[in-house]
Amino acid sequence: MRKILAVFFIGVFGYYMLAILMDFPFGIDHLNPGLAGAYLKDTVSKTGAVNVVTSIIVNYRGFDTLGEVTVLFLAATGMSALLYDGKTMNRSRQNASVIVKAGSRLLFPLIIILGAYVFIHGHLTPGGGFQGGAIIASGFLLMFISYRNYHVSHRILSNVESTAGSVFVVLGLLGLLYGATFLENIMPLGIPNKLFSGGLIPLIYIAVGFKVGAELTALLDTMLKTVK
Amino acid sequence: MYQILEYAGMVVTTIGVIFLFLGGLGVLRMPDVYTRMQAGTKATTLGAVGAIVGVGMMHPEWFFKTSIIALFILLSNPISSHALARGSYKIGIKVWQKKKIDAYEDALKKVKKEEEAV
């Protein structure tokens, strides 16, 4: 009975999905007139970035992204303050096998390169500072879970984090100095689809990538150290 | 030349997709954790590599990138499934009822005996 109901439900759902998607014109411009259409149409000429999502996040509402970065920073600080005990802690005693250790040594640089690629090419391909930073932190997580004594210096991490955050704010202030508003794009837009295009967008995303990567790595290190 | 490569790529991709389907079927049908893991890893590694390399053969200008992705899958997929299987063995998940051979248990016993002898 349940199976019949499930098949029936899938059939009805699929029929309506098909009926909706049948009416959509495929590959036609101005699919959505109004605000979304305007963004799609003007983004490349106005911001120089071919990735519309990135141009909206970093350019049109860059101030909001600064707020998001601050929220992440506060979350990391609060979590460290809660978990800090005044004593040096270690990771759990379970040891990873030889295969995992050797494999993670091979994969770690590849993952770091992929993360750097994702945030450097944020204005050209899907992804950006937050995603690239998360990929870098996942590379460090791989090392943490395979090597019990793998050590990262929290002083270096917090230095990287604060430098990257300051770079973001300074880039915004430069807009105020040489332009009219905070976070205004003061650099040449360049040729679309090239690496050096999009004005301030790649610089801001590189800073965000470093910041998010350092923050999440410190957070994971703090959370994994549970044994005294 | 490109025509031949394109057809060869289609064939390789189809083989990969068939293996991916068999892997999914195995995850649904196999009786315990280890056999499911085997179906979900061996078959999907071959399937993903086949599909990706096939796409690289259809578009020769992508072949370098796709072979890097395939290499990454070949490295990471077996390692992760090895770690998962070892972890589930260590926390004591039982092998399916028709247990006849448990090579890992024998190996662990052998290591223990050697340690005791030393």
mmCIF file of C-alpha atoms in Angstrom:
data_model
loop_
_atom_site.group_PDB
_atom_site.id
_atom_site.type_symbol
_atom_site.label_atom_id
_atom_site.label_comp_id
_atom_site.label_asym_id
_atom_site.label_seq_id
_atom_site.Cartn_x
_atom_site.Cartn_y
_atom_site.Cartn_z
ATOM 1 C CA MET A 1 0.000 0.000 0.000
ATOM 2 C CA ARG A 2 2.769 2.413 0.952
ATOM 3 C CA LYS A 3 4.654 1.607 -2.230
ATOM 4 C CA ILE A 4 1.585 2.209 -4.378
ATOM 5 C CA LEU A 5 1.031 5.529 -2.599
ATOM 6 C CA ALA A 6 4.682 6.475 -3.127
ATOM 7 C CA VAL A 7 4.532 5.671 -6.834
ATOM 8 C CA PHE A 8 1.281 7.602 -7.126
ATOM 9 C CA PHE A 9 2.799 10.602 -5.349
ATOM 10 C CA ILE A 10 5.900 10.521 -7.554
ATOM 11 C CA GLY A 11 3.703 10.329 -10.638
ATOM 12 C CA VAL A 12 1.577 13.336 -9.629
ATOM 13 C CA PHE A 13 4.640 15.327 -8.621
ATOM 14 C CA GLY A 14 6.451 14.486 -11.840
ATOM 15 C CA TYR A 15 3.397 15.394 -13.928
ATOM 16 C CA TYR A 16 3.151 18.851 -12.377
ATOM 17 C CA MET A 17 6.910 19.437 -12.587
ATOM 18 C CA LEU A 18 6.757 18.539 -16.271
ATOM 19 C CA ALA A 19 3.704 20.737 -16.826
ATOM 20 C CA ILE A 20 5.491 23.715 -15.240
ATOM 21 C CA LEU A 21 8.802 23.154 -16.998
ATOM 22 C CA MET A 22 7.133 22.608 -20.394
ATOM 23 C CA ASP A 23 6.085 26.251 -20.514
ATOM 24 C CA PHE A 24 9.539 27.627 -19.729
ATOM 25 C CA PRO A 25 11.315 28.939 -22.791
ATOM 26 C CA PHE A 26 14.819 27.505 -22.840
ATOM 27 C CA GLY A 27 17.846 29.716 -23.296
ATOM 28 C CA ILE A 28 15.954 32.937 -23.980
ATOM 29 C CA ASP A 29 17.157 36.265 -22.642
ATOM 30 C CA HIS A 30 14.950 38.416 -20.426
ATOM 31 C CA LEU A 31 13.412 35.356 -18.855
ATOM 32 C CA ASN A 32 12.648 37.422 -15.796
ATOM 33 C CA PRO A 33 12.057 41.087 -16.567
ATOM 34 C CA GLY A 34 12.489 43.571 -13.768
ATOM 35 C CA LEU A 35 15.185 43.503 -11.120
ATOM 36 C CA ALA A 36 16.649 40.056 -11.846
ATOM 37 C CA GLY A 37 16.701 40.757 -15.569
ATOM 38 C CA ALA A 38 18.420 44.070 -14.978
ATOM 39 C CA TYR A 39 21.098 42.372 -12.883
ATOM 40 C CA LEU A 40 21.647 39.727 -15.539
ATOM 41 C CA LYS A 41 21.829 42.306 -18.315
ATOM 42 C CA ASP A 42 23.982 45.028 -16.769
ATOM 43 C CA THR A 43 26.313 43.116 -14.459
ATOM 44 C CA VAL A 44 29.115 42.431 -16.920
ATOM 45 C CA SER A 45 29.254 46.005 -18.243
ATOM 46 C CA LYS A 46 28.899 47.590 -14.793
ATOM 47 C CA THR A 47 31.131 45.415 -12.608
ATOM 48 C CA GLY A 48 33.337 43.518 -15.060
ATOM 49 C CA ALA A 49 32.616 40.176 -13.364
ATOM 50 C CA VAL A 50 31.023 37.414 -15.423
ATOM 51 C CA ASN A 51 29.794 35.560 -12.322
ATOM 52 C CA VAL A 52 26.591 37.433 -11.510
ATOM 53 C CA VAL A 53 26.268 35.883 -8.041
ATOM 54 C CA THR A 54 29.745 37.078 -7.060
ATOM 55 C CA SER A 55 29.134 40.541 -8.444
ATOM 56 C CA ILE A 56 25.942 40.832 -6.361
ATOM 57 C CA ILE A 57 27.579 39.514 -3.190
ATOM 58 C CA VAL A 58 30.801 41.544 -3.373
ATOM 59 C CA ASN A 59 29.847 44.579 -5.443
ATOM 60 C CA TYR A 60 26.150 45.442 -5.216
ATOM 61 C CA ARG A 61 25.855 44.467 -1.566
ATOM 62 C CA GLY A 62 29.478 44.377 -0.479
ATOM 63 C CA PHE A 63 28.645 46.094 2.806
ATOM 64 C CA ASP A 64 26.384 43.161 3.711
ATOM 65 C CA THR A 65 29.256 40.760 2.990
ATOM 66 C CA LEU A 66 31.449 42.745 5.384
ATOM 67 C CA GLY A 67 28.709 42.165 7.980
ATOM 68 C CA GLU A 68 28.660 38.425 7.196
ATOM 69 C CA VAL A 69 32.429 38.210 7.642
ATOM 70 C CA THR A 70 32.057 39.981 10.983
ATOM 71 C CA VAL A 71 29.319 37.553 12.060
ATOM 72 C CA LEU A 72 31.604 34.611 11.239
ATOM 73 C CA PHE A 73 34.436 36.243 13.183
ATOM 74 C CA LEU A 74 32.186 36.763 16.216
ATOM 75 C CA ALA A 75 30.939 33.170 16.044
ATOM 76 C CA ALA A 76 34.516 31.848 15.964
ATOM 77 C CA THR A 77 35.536 34.104 18.853
ATOM 78 C CA GLY A 78 32.525 33.100 20.939
ATOM 79 C CA MET A 79 33.133 29.416 20.345
ATOM 80 C CA SER A 80 36.820 29.710 21.303
ATOM 81 C CA ALA A 81 35.855 31.650 24.436
ATOM 82 C CA LEU A 82 33.356 28.939 25.429
ATOM 83 C CA LEU A 83 35.722 26.039 24.795
ATOM 84 C CA TYR A 84 38.884 27.620 26.195
ATOM 85 C CA ASP A 85 39.781 25.998 29.460
ATOM 86 C CA GLY A 86 43.155 27.488 30.328
ATOM 87 C CA LYS A 87 44.861 24.138 29.688
ATOM 88 C CA THR A 88 46.449 22.750 26.551
ATOM 89 C CA MET A 89 44.177 20.094 25.105
ATOM 90 C CA ASN A 90 44.883 17.181 22.769
ATOM 91 C CA ARG A 91 42.959 15.375 20.106
ATOM 92 C CA SER A 92 41.412 11.985 20.870
ATOM 93 C CA ARG A 93 43.723 8.988 21.143
ATOM 94 C CA GLN A 94 42.405 7.049 18.158
ATOM 95 C CA ASN A 95 45.117 6.569 15.546
ATOM 96 C CA ALA A 96 44.460 6.635 11.818
ATOM 97 C CA SER A 97 45.765 3.802 9.667
ATOM 98 C CA VAL A 98 48.844 4.007 7.449
ATOM 99 C CA ILE A 99 46.766 4.222 4.282
ATOM 100 C CA VAL A 100 44.849 7.235 5.542
ATOM 101 C CA LYS A 101 48.052 8.947 6.707
ATOM 102 C CA ALA A 102 49.868 8.484 3.384
ATOM 103 C CA GLY A 103 46.790 9.381 1.350
ATOM 104 C CA SER A 104 46.064 12.547 3.271
ATOM 105 C CA ARG A 105 49.678 13.687 2.826
ATOM 106 C CA LEU A 106 49.159 13.286 -0.935
ATOM 107 C CA LEU A 107 45.745 14.936 -1.001
ATOM 108 C CA PHE A 108 46.414 17.867 1.355
ATOM 109 C CA PRO A 109 48.311 20.111 -1.141
ATOM 110 C CA LEU A 110 45.780 19.332 -3.872
ATOM 111 C CA ILE A 111 42.920 20.419 -1.618
ATOM 112 C CA ILE A 112 44.723 23.638 -0.649
ATOM 113 C CA ILE A 113 45.371 24.418 -4.339
ATOM 114 C CA LEU A 114 41.717 23.765 -5.167
ATOM 115 C CA GLY A 115 40.601 26.129 -2.383
ATOM 116 C CA ALA A 116 42.960 28.867 -3.566
ATOM 117 C CA TYR A 117 41.745 28.360 -7.153
ATOM 118 C CA VAL A 118 38.116 28.672 -6.049
ATOM 119 C CA PHE A 119 38.593 31.976 -4.259
ATOM 120 C CA ILE A 120 40.969 33.527 -6.793
ATOM 121 C CA HIS A 121 38.560 32.716 -9.638
ATOM 122 C CA GLY A 122 35.476 33.787 -7.687
ATOM 123 C CA HIS A 123 34.518 36.420 -10.261
ATOM 124 C CA LEU A 124 34.828 33.976 -13.200
ATOM 125 C CA THR A 125 33.555 30.580 -12.021
ATOM 126 C CA PRO A 126 31.055 29.397 -9.397
ATOM 127 C CA GLY A 127 32.368 29.721 -5.877
ATOM 128 C CA GLY A 128 34.210 32.445 -4.063
ATOM 129 C CA GLY A 129 35.857 33.467 -0.830
ATOM 130 C CA PHE A 130 33.571 31.612 1.561
ATOM 131 C CA GLN A 131 33.586 28.384 -0.438
ATOM 132 C CA GLY A 132 37.338 28.474 -1.056
ATOM 133 C CA GLY A 133 37.992 29.141 2.627
ATOM 134 C CA ALA A 134 35.781 26.212 3.601
ATOM 135 C CA ILE A 135 37.675 23.946 1.173
ATOM 136 C CA ILE A 136 41.011 25.005 2.704
ATOM 137 C CA ALA A 137 39.667 24.347 6.196
ATOM 138 C CA SER A 138 38.487 20.895 5.081
ATOM 139 C CA GLY A 139 42.036 20.164 3.893
ATOM 140 C CA PHE A 140 43.327 21.039 7.345
ATOM 141 C CA LEU A 141 40.550 18.915 8.885
ATOM 142 C CA LEU A 142 41.843 15.947 6.868
ATOM 143 C CA MET A 143 45.297 16.462 8.400
ATOM 144 C CA PHE A 144 43.818 16.872 11.893
ATOM 145 C CA ILE A 145 41.919 13.604 11.787
ATOM 146 C CA SER A 146 44.764 11.606 10.250
ATOM 147 C CA TYR A 147 47.687 12.936 12.335
ATOM 148 C CA ARG A 148 47.054 13.173 16.045
ATOM 149 C CA ASN A 149 49.976 15.531 16.605
ATOM 150 C CA TYR A 150 49.512 17.778 13.569
ATOM 151 C CA HIS A 151 49.960 21.255 14.958
ATOM 152 C CA VAL A 152 48.770 24.617 13.661
ATOM 153 C CA SER A 153 49.882 27.836 15.290
ATOM 154 C CA HIS A 154 46.882 29.796 16.499
ATOM 155 C CA ARG A 155 48.932 32.969 16.595
ATOM 156 C CA ILE A 156 49.683 32.759 12.845
ATOM 157 C CA LEU A 157 46.037 31.901 12.133
ATOM 158 C CA SER A 158 44.685 34.875 14.057
ATOM 159 C CA ASN A 159 47.279 37.160 12.438
ATOM 160 C CA VAL A 160 46.187 36.012 8.968
ATOM 161 C CA GLU A 161 42.558 36.445 9.978
ATOM 162 C CA SER A 162 42.923 39.979 11.309
ATOM 163 C CA THR A 163 45.141 41.079 8.403
ATOM 164 C CA ALA A 164 42.633 39.792 5.854
ATOM 165 C CA GLY A 165 39.736 41.465 7.671
ATOM 166 C CA SER A 166 41.655 44.745 7.794
ATOM 167 C CA VAL A 167 42.421 44.498 4.070
ATOM 168 C CA PHE A 168 38.677 44.244 3.371
ATOM 169 C CA VAL A 169 37.948 47.370 5.447
ATOM 170 C CA VAL A 170 40.908 49.285 3.989
ATOM 171 C CA LEU A 171 39.752 48.494 0.444
ATOM 172 C CA GLY A 172 36.346 49.903 1.398
ATOM 173 C CA LEU A 173 37.916 53.022 2.877
ATOM 174 C CA LEU A 174 39.975 53.524 -0.311
ATOM 175 C CA GLY A 175 36.653 53.717 -2.130
ATOM 176 C CA LEU A 176 35.633 56.479 0.270
ATOM 177 C CA LEU A 177 38.957 58.263 -0.282
ATOM 178 C CA TYR A 178 39.171 58.143 -4.090
ATOM 179 C CA GLY A 179 35.499 57.736 -4.956
ATOM 180 C CA ALA A 180 32.202 58.727 -3.443
ATOM 181 C CA THR A 181 31.010 55.836 -1.270
ATOM 182 C CA PHE A 182 32.320 53.096 1.001
ATOM 183 C CA LEU A 183 33.422 50.004 -0.991
ATOM 184 C CA GLU A 184 33.140 51.835 -4.306
ATOM 185 C CA ASN A 185 34.976 50.153 -7.165
ATOM 186 C CA ILE A 186 38.033 52.347 -7.819
ATOM 187 C CA MET A 187 40.023 49.931 -9.978
ATOM 188 C CA PRO A 188 39.758 49.541 -13.775
ATOM 189 C CA LEU A 189 37.195 46.905 -14.761
ATOM 190 C CA GLY A 190 39.438 45.102 -17.253
ATOM 191 C CA ILE A 191 38.283 42.713 -19.951
ATOM 192 C CA PRO A 192 35.483 40.331 -18.882
ATOM 193 C CA ASN A 193 36.372 36.627 -18.649
ATOM 194 C CA LYS A 194 40.038 37.426 -17.868
ATOM 195 C CA LEU A 195 41.648 36.818 -14.482
ATOM 196 C CA PHE A 196 42.441 40.524 -14.050
ATOM 197 C CA SER A 197 38.913 41.851 -14.327
ATOM 198 C CA GLY A 198 36.117 42.909 -12.060
ATOM 199 C CA GLY A 199 37.982 45.711 -10.292
ATOM 200 C CA LEU A 200 38.026 45.200 -6.541
ATOM 201 C CA ILE A 201 36.060 41.919 -6.573
ATOM 202 C CA PRO A 202 39.020 39.479 -6.797
ATOM 203 C CA LEU A 203 41.014 41.416 -4.176
ATOM 204 C CA ILE A 204 38.122 41.384 -1.719
ATOM 205 C CA TYR A 205 37.428 37.716 -2.376
ATOM 206 C CA ILE A 206 41.078 36.768 -1.839
ATOM 207 C CA ALA A 207 40.965 38.569 1.520
ATOM 208 C CA VAL A 208 37.683 36.834 2.412
ATOM 209 C CA GLY A 209 39.129 33.472 1.373
ATOM 210 C CA PHE A 210 42.163 33.860 3.646
ATOM 211 C CA LYS A 211 39.973 35.061 6.492
ATOM 212 C CA VAL A 212 37.380 32.297 6.265
ATOM 213 C CA GLY A 213 40.046 29.618 5.810
ATOM 214 C CA ALA A 214 42.012 30.739 8.869
ATOM 215 C CA GLU A 215 38.863 31.159 10.968
ATOM 216 C CA LEU A 216 37.386 27.754 10.162
ATOM 217 C CA THR A 217 40.757 26.038 10.640
ATOM 218 C CA ALA A 218 41.142 27.566 14.106
ATOM 219 C CA LEU A 219 37.540 26.651 14.914
ATOM 220 C CA LEU A 220 38.007 23.007 13.844
ATOM 221 C CA ASP A 221 41.251 22.755 15.804
ATOM 222 C CA THR A 222 39.556 24.079 18.936
ATOM 223 C CA MET A 223 36.556 21.786 18.550
ATOM 224 C CA LEU A 224 38.609 18.641 17.919
ATOM 225 C CA LYS A 225 40.834 19.087 20.974
ATOM 226 C CA THR A 226 38.654 17.489 23.610
ATOM 227 C CA VAL A 227 41.053 15.328 25.635
ATOM 228 C CA LYS A 228 43.173 16.744 28.417
ATOM 229 C CA MET B 1 39.659 11.376 -35.977
ATOM 230 C CA TYR B 2 37.525 13.529 -33.691
ATOM 231 C CA GLN B 3 34.461 11.559 -34.753
ATOM 232 C CA ILE B 4 36.072 8.299 -33.621
ATOM 233 C CA LEU B 5 37.155 9.871 -30.348
ATOM 234 C CA GLU B 6 33.634 11.141 -29.752
ATOM 235 C CA TYR B 7 32.082 7.712 -30.268
ATOM 236 C CA ALA B 8 34.742 6.097 -28.057
ATOM 237 C CA GLY B 9 33.983 8.699 -25.393
ATOM 238 C CA MET B 10 30.260 7.887 -25.626
ATOM 239 C CA VAL B 11 31.005 4.193 -25.132
ATOM 240 C CA VAL B 12 33.273 4.849 -22.120
ATOM 241 C CA THR B 13 30.736 7.207 -20.550
ATOM 242 C CA THR B 14 27.959 4.653 -21.030
ATOM 243 C CA ILE B 15 30.054 1.971 -19.328
ATOM 244 C CA GLY B 16 30.685 4.384 -16.454
ATOM 245 C CA VAL B 17 27.009 5.209 -16.111
ATOM 246 C CA ILE B 18 26.114 1.502 -16.049
ATOM 247 C CA PHE B 19 28.621 0.951 -13.232
ATOM 248 C CA LEU B 20 27.219 3.933 -11.314
ATOM 249 C CA PHE B 21 23.734 2.434 -11.638
ATOM 250 C CA LEU B 22 24.978 -0.964 -10.421
ATOM 251 C CA GLY B 23 26.672 0.746 -7.485
ATOM 252 C CA GLY B 24 23.434 2.459 -6.508
ATOM 253 C CA LEU B 25 21.567 -0.836 -6.833
ATOM 254 C CA GLY B 26 24.174 -2.540 -4.647
ATOM 255 C CA VAL B 27 23.824 0.077 -1.906
ATOM 256 C CA LEU B 28 20.087 -0.609 -1.880
ATOM 257 C CA ARG B 29 20.244 -4.415 -2.030
ATOM 258 C CA MET B 30 23.356 -5.554 -0.117
ATOM 259 C CA PRO B 31 22.807 -7.019 3.360
ATOM 260 C CA ASP B 32 25.397 -5.385 5.633
ATOM 261 C CA VAL B 33 27.658 -2.353 6.010
ATOM 262 C CA TYR B 34 30.770 -3.820 4.432
ATOM 263 C CA THR B 35 29.168 -5.222 1.303
ATOM 264 C CA ARG B 36 27.189 -2.007 0.842
ATOM 265 C CA MET B 37 30.399 -0.052 1.205
ATOM 266 C CA GLN B 38 32.066 -2.247 -1.391
ATOM 267 C CA ALA B 39 29.238 -1.652 -3.852
ATOM 268 C CA GLY B 40 29.202 2.062 -3.077
ATOM 269 C CA THR B 41 32.953 2.431 -3.556
ATOM 270 C CA LYS B 42 34.336 0.022 -6.126
ATOM 271 C CA ALA B 43 31.477 0.420 -8.587
ATOM 272 C CA THR B 44 31.177 4.172 -8.183
ATOM 273 C CA THR B 45 34.942 4.710 -8.487
ATOM 274 C CA LEU B 46 34.997 2.923 -11.826
ATOM 275 C CA GLY B 47 31.724 4.548 -12.857
ATOM 276 C CA ALA B 48 32.808 8.094 -12.019
ATOM 277 C CA VAL B 49 36.221 7.655 -13.620
ATOM 278 C CA GLY B 50 34.605 6.183 -16.738
ATOM 279 C CA ALA B 51 32.056 8.958 -17.037
ATOM 280 C CA ILE B 52 34.627 11.726 -16.484
ATOM 281 C CA VAL B 53 37.270 10.290 -18.805
ATOM 282 C CA GLY B 54 34.573 9.677 -21.431
ATOM 283 C CA VAL B 55 33.602 13.338 -21.323
ATOM 284 C CA GLY B 56 37.296 14.190 -21.686
ATOM 285 C CA MET B 57 37.485 12.004 -24.793
ATOM 286 C CA MET B 58 34.437 13.697 -26.305
ATOM 287 C CA HIS B 59 36.063 17.106 -25.753
ATOM 288 C CA PRO B 60 39.848 16.579 -26.208
ATOM 289 C CA GLU B 61 40.597 20.132 -24.993
ATOM 290 C CA TRP B 62 39.255 19.142 -21.542
ATOM 291 C CA PHE B 63 41.148 15.879 -21.359
ATOM 292 C CA PHE B 64 43.918 17.171 -19.060
ATOM 293 C CA LYS B 65 41.479 18.637 -16.540
ATOM 294 C CA THR B 66 39.225 15.589 -16.548
ATOM 295 C CA SER B 67 42.153 13.221 -16.036
ATOM 296 C CA ILE B 68 43.233 15.272 -12.991
ATOM 297 C CA ILE B 69 39.698 14.946 -11.581
ATOM 298 C CA ALA B 70 39.738 11.211 -12.298
ATOM 299 C CA LEU B 71 43.106 10.865 -10.531
ATOM 300 C CA PHE B 72 41.706 12.717 -7.515
ATOM 301 C CA ILE B 73 38.719 10.351 -7.363
ATOM 302 C CA LEU B 74 41.012 7.330 -7.759
ATOM 303 C CA LEU B 75 43.011 8.563 -4.747
ATOM 304 C CA SER B 76 40.310 9.832 -2.436
ATOM 305 C CA ASN B 77 37.449 7.367 -2.895
ATOM 306 C CA PRO B 78 39.283 4.168 -1.811
ATOM 307 C CA ILE B 79 41.038 5.961 1.070
ATOM 308 C CA SER B 80 37.819 7.369 2.498
ATOM 309 C CA SER B 81 35.958 4.074 2.195
ATOM 310 C CA HIS B 82 38.911 2.278 3.793
ATOM 311 C CA ALA B 83 38.762 4.670 6.741
ATOM 312 C CA LEU B 84 34.982 4.231 7.046
ATOM 313 C CA ALA B 85 35.159 0.437 6.880
ATOM 314 C CA ARG B 86 38.006 0.286 9.398
ATOM 315 C CA GLY B 87 36.105 2.623 11.726
ATOM 316 C CA SER B 88 32.926 0.578 11.542
ATOM 317 C CA TYR B 89 34.913 -2.625 12.198
ATOM 318 C CA LYS B 90 36.570 -1.044 15.219
ATOM 319 C CA ILE B 91 33.298 0.094 16.819
ATOM 320 C CA GLY B 92 32.101 -3.501 16.435
ATOM 321 C CA ILE B 93 29.608 -3.609 13.587
ATOM 322 C CA LYS B 94 29.080 -7.279 12.800
ATOM 323 C CA VAL B 95 29.738 -8.950 9.480
ATOM 324 C CA TRP B 96 26.649 -10.460 7.853
ATOM 325 C CA GLN B 97 25.431 -13.807 9.213
ATOM 326 C CA LYS B 98 26.980 -16.018 6.529
ATOM 327 C CA LYS B 99 30.403 -15.248 7.906
ATOM 328 C CA LYS B 100 33.053 -17.656 6.742
ATOM 329 C CA ILE B 101 36.189 -15.612 6.156
ATOM 330 C CA ASP B 102 37.294 -12.600 8.198
ATOM 331 C CA ALA B 103 40.791 -11.855 6.979
ATOM 332 C CA TYR B 104 41.097 -8.649 8.957
ATOM 333 C CA GLU B 105 40.387 -10.454 12.260
ATOM 334 C CA ASP B 106 43.007 -13.107 11.414
ATOM 335 C CA ALA B 107 45.541 -10.404 10.578
ATOM 336 C CA LEU B 108 44.833 -8.564 13.838
ATOM 337 C CA LYS B 109 45.293 -11.833 15.794
ATOM 338 C CA LYS B 110 48.560 -12.497 14.000
ATOM 339 C CA VAL B 111 49.871 -9.020 14.840
ATOM 340 C CA LYS B 112 48.853 -9.504 18.487
ATOM 341 C CA LYS B 113 50.612 -12.875 18.656
ATOM 342 C CA GLU B 114 53.786 -11.427 17.214
ATOM 343 C CA GLU B 115 53.689 -8.575 19.704
ATOM 344 C CA GLU B 116 53.277 -11.039 22.557
ATOM 345 C CA ALA B 117 56.163 -13.147 21.263
ATOM 346 C CA VAL B 118 58.410 -10.066 21.262
#
